[in-house]
Amino acid sequence: MPVKLVFLGKLADLAGVPTLDVAAPLDWAGLIAALPGPLGEAVQGDRVKLAVGGTVLADKTALDALDGNEVALLPPVSGG
Amino acid sequence: MPVKLVFLGKLADLAGVPTLDVAAPLDWAGLIAALPGPLGEAVQGDRVKLAVGGTVLADKTALDALDGNEVALLPPVSGG
Amino acid sequence: MAREVRLSEVAFDPAALTAAFAAAHPGHGALASFVGQVRGDDAVKALELSHYGPLTLAGMEALADQALARFDLLGLLIVHRVGEMRPGESIVLVAAAARHRRAAIEAVDYAMDHLKSDAWFWKRERRGGEWRWIEPRAEDHADLARWR
Amino acid sequence: MAREVRLSEVAFDPAALTAAFAAAHPGHGALASFVGQVRGDDAVKALELSHYGPLTLAGMEALADQALARFDLLGLLIVHRVGEMRPGESIVLVAAAARHRRAAIEAVDYAMDHLKSDAWFWKRERRGGEWRWIEPRAEDHADLARWR
């Protein structure tokens, strides 16, 4: 099974799709390589976080996603 | 016409009546003389204010109520 | 900008009044409200709020004007009950409509702090058959001092 | 102590929910609430709130627990809309019941500050046919920092 990327907020606009399957395992370098241009740049920004399987990573560069994991790409939030 | 004293809050309990007519004109000394015992003491307390004709006096000892005036005796407030 | 300030001699329905106030400010963005009720969790059987006609409503109107001047509001509603009431009955309702949330929330906070210890009301409660006059707590005075 | 936290995919009636919450806490003493709506006073034609299932509701529940731990509350209600909504529709409702007013008001203020810029929502608005993502204002971040 692949790793499923889920793009939230403006990252979904940049990706052009809400989700994207990429090969497992997936580390930080692999993620950036899989995301071309502005999307990859945005994801490297300080204010974008990653969650794997519903847990937010304290250090996104420590990404280590396995077969079947869902990786959410979380830009700055805005609610209320 | 007399001056009408209106007792609010706990001062009404001390007075035993909600209102009391006293002779006009009425100054501060006359007011204290008209209010015996605990009521007079309470009215002299820092936290009791006076209003004449709906206007609160900045200095209650400057009381100068005339015929027909209503003098309200206002203990500490509590609302909400 | 709507300012609505009332004394009520009878029980009022805070939900209905708040809904009507909200409806009177369509598209307001933010609506904060506060309802104070007679607490039902202790031995208090009744609460009585008295007021003084020549001062109380005029003082509430002045308070509302101060809140409208201080916070960026679209409208402000203050309703305060007077007379004798039972546990569960509403004593006071404040609602503020604004474009942004903190103006609305702060206006409600400000109005309540002033109604509690700087408005012309006198409150007593009945416990075990005895009426007792209530004065603001030290916290109430400290809360009020925040705005000075 | 009641904690009720919900995401709503459809329009909700804040007055009815607040009244039900109040009724569930008889004799509570103090009830503060806040309702945020899509503002109708500018060129915004629609607002869309998106969320992320594995994080959003759990994060709101954790926020409610933090508020309950921090303030002396009898109950807390948080309802947040997701999906696309029109001017005048409600986005968020927070209501807090407490024995004393400031706990209720502060809990609402706290919850709103966190929902605004520290909860898993993403907001965009449509103006003149164009969707635009919204980020919290500098004030929103400053408001949040008050609680740290």
Coordinates of N, CA and C in Angstrom, one line a residue, chain C residues 15 19 27-42 99-102 105 108-109 112-113 116 137 140 143 146, chain D residues 15 19 27-42 99-102 105 108-109 112-113 116 137 140 143 146:
Chain C
A15 N -33.2 33.7 26.4 CA -33.0 33.1 25.1 C -33.8 33.9 24.0
A19 N -32.2 36.1 21.0 CA -32.5 35.8 19.6 C -33.1 37.0 18.9
G27 N -26.1 39.8 10.1 CA -24.7 39.9 9.5 C -23.7 40.6 10.5
H28 N -24.0 40.5 11.8 CA -23.2 41.3 12.7 C -21.8 40.7 12.9
G29 N -21.7 39.4 12.7 CA -20.4 38.7 12.8 C -20.2 38.1 14.2
A30 N -20.3 38.9 15.2 CA -20.0 38.4 16.6 C -21.1 38.8 17.6
L31 N -21.6 37.8 18.3 CA -22.5 38.1 19.4 C -22.1 37.4 20.7
A32 N -21.9 38.2 21.7 CA -21.5 37.6 23.0 C -22.7 38.0 23.9
S33 N -22.9 37.1 24.9 CA -24.0 37.3 25.8 C -23.7 36.7 27.1
F34 N -24.3 37.2 28.1 CA -24.2 36.7 29.5 C -25.6 36.7 30.2
V35 N -25.9 35.7 30.9 CA -27.1 35.6 31.6 C -26.8 35.2 33.1
G36 N -27.2 36.0 34.0 CA -27.0 35.7 35.4 C -28.4 35.2 36.0
Q37 N -28.3 34.1 36.7 CA -29.5 33.5 37.3 C -29.4 33.4 38.8
V38 N -30.5 33.3 39.4 CA -30.4 33.0 40.9 C -29.9 31.5 41.0
R39 N -28.8 31.3 41.7 CA -28.2 30.0 41.8 C -29.2 29.1 42.6
G40 N -29.2 27.8 42.2 CA -30.1 26.9 42.9 C -29.4 25.8 43.7
D41 N -28.1 26.1 43.9 CA -27.3 25.0 44.5 C -27.0 25.2 46.0
D42 N -27.6 26.1 46.6 CA -27.4 26.3 48.1 C -28.7 26.6 48.7
R99 N -18.6 43.5 15.1 CA -17.9 42.9 13.9 C -16.9 41.8 14.4
H100 N -16.2 42.1 15.4 CA -15.2 41.2 15.9 C -15.4 40.7 17.3
R101 N -15.0 39.5 17.5 CA -15.4 38.8 18.8 C -15.0 39.4 20.0
R102 N -13.8 40.0 20.1 CA -13.3 40.4 21.4 C -14.0 41.7 21.8
I105 N -17.2 40.3 23.4 CA -16.9 39.6 24.7 C -16.5 40.6 25.7
V108 N -19.4 42.7 27.1 CA -20.3 42.0 28.0 C -19.6 41.9 29.4
D109 N -18.3 41.6 29.4 CA -17.5 41.5 30.6 C -17.5 42.9 31.4
M112 N -21.1 43.7 32.8 CA -21.4 42.8 33.9 C -20.6 43.3 35.2
D113 N -19.3 43.6 35.0 CA -18.5 44.1 36.1 C -19.2 45.3 36.7
K116 N -22.6 44.6 38.5 CA -22.4 43.9 39.7 C -22.1 44.8 40.9
R137 N -18.4 40.9 46.4 CA -17.2 40.2 46.9 C -16.0 41.1 46.5
D140 N -15.3 41.1 43.0 CA -16.1 41.9 42.2 C -15.5 43.3 42.1
D143 N -12.5 43.0 39.9 CA -12.9 42.9 38.5 C -13.2 44.3 37.9
R146 N -10.3 46.6 37.0 CA -9.6 46.3 35.7 C -9.8 47.3 34.6
Chain D
A15 N -29.4 29.8 19.2 CA -30.3 30.2 20.3 C -30.9 28.9 20.9
A19 N -30.2 27.5 24.6 CA -31.3 27.4 25.6 C -31.3 25.9 26.1
G27 N -30.1 26.1 37.6 CA -29.5 26.8 38.8 C -28.0 27.1 38.7
H28 N -27.5 27.2 37.5 CA -26.1 27.3 37.3 C -25.5 28.6 37.8
G29 N -26.4 29.7 37.8 CA -25.9 31.0 38.2 C -25.4 31.9 37.0
A30 N -24.5 31.4 36.2 CA -23.9 32.2 35.2 C -23.8 31.5 33.9
L31 N -24.2 32.1 32.8 CA -24.1 31.5 31.5 C -23.6 32.5 30.5
A32 N -22.4 32.3 30.0 CA -21.8 33.1 29.0 C -21.8 32.4 27.6
S33 N -22.0 33.1 26.6 CA -22.0 32.5 25.3 C -21.5 33.4 24.2
F34 N -21.0 32.8 23.1 CA -20.5 33.6 22.0 C -21.0 32.8 20.7
V35 N -21.5 33.6 19.8 CA -21.8 33.1 18.5 C -21.1 33.9 17.4
G36 N -20.3 33.2 16.6 CA -19.7 33.9 15.4 C -20.5 33.5 14.2
Q37 N -20.8 34.5 13.4 CA -21.5 34.4 12.2 C -20.7 34.9 11.0
V38 N -21.1 34.4 9.8 CA -20.5 35.0 8.6 C -21.0 36.4 8.5
R39 N -20.1 37.4 8.5 CA -20.5 38.8 8.4 C -21.1 39.1 7.1
G40 N -22.1 40.0 7.1 CA -22.8 40.3 5.9 C -22.6 41.7 5.4
D41 N -21.6 42.4 6.0 CA -21.5 43.8 5.7 C -20.4 44.1 4.7
D42 N -19.9 43.1 4.0 CA -18.9 43.4 2.9 C -19.1 42.5 1.7
R99 N -20.7 28.8 38.3 CA -21.3 29.4 39.4 C -21.1 30.9 39.4
H100 N -20.0 31.4 38.9 CA -19.7 32.8 38.9 C -19.4 33.3 37.5
R101 N -19.7 34.6 37.3 CA -19.7 35.1 35.9 C -18.4 35.1 35.2
R102 N -17.3 35.4 36.0 CA -16.1 35.6 35.3 C -15.5 34.3 34.8
I105 N -17.4 33.8 31.5 CA -17.0 34.7 30.4 C -15.5 34.4 30.0
V108 N -15.3 31.3 27.7 CA -15.8 31.5 26.4 C -14.7 32.3 25.6
D109 N -14.1 33.3 26.2 CA -13.0 34.0 25.6 C -11.8 33.1 25.2
M112 N -12.8 30.7 22.4 CA -12.8 31.4 21.1 C -11.4 31.8 20.6
D113 N -10.6 32.2 21.4 CA -9.2 32.6 21.0 C -8.5 31.3 20.4
K116 N -10.1 30.2 17.1 CA -9.7 31.1 16.0 C -8.4 30.9 15.3
R137 N -5.6 37.1 12.0 CA -5.0 38.5 12.1 C -3.9 38.5 13.2
D140 N -5.4 38.2 16.5 CA -5.8 36.9 16.9 C -4.7 36.2 17.6
D143 N -4.2 37.7 20.9 CA -5.3 37.3 21.8 C -5.0 35.9 22.4
R146 N -2.3 35.7 25.2 CA -2.7 36.1 26.5 C -2.8 34.9 27.5

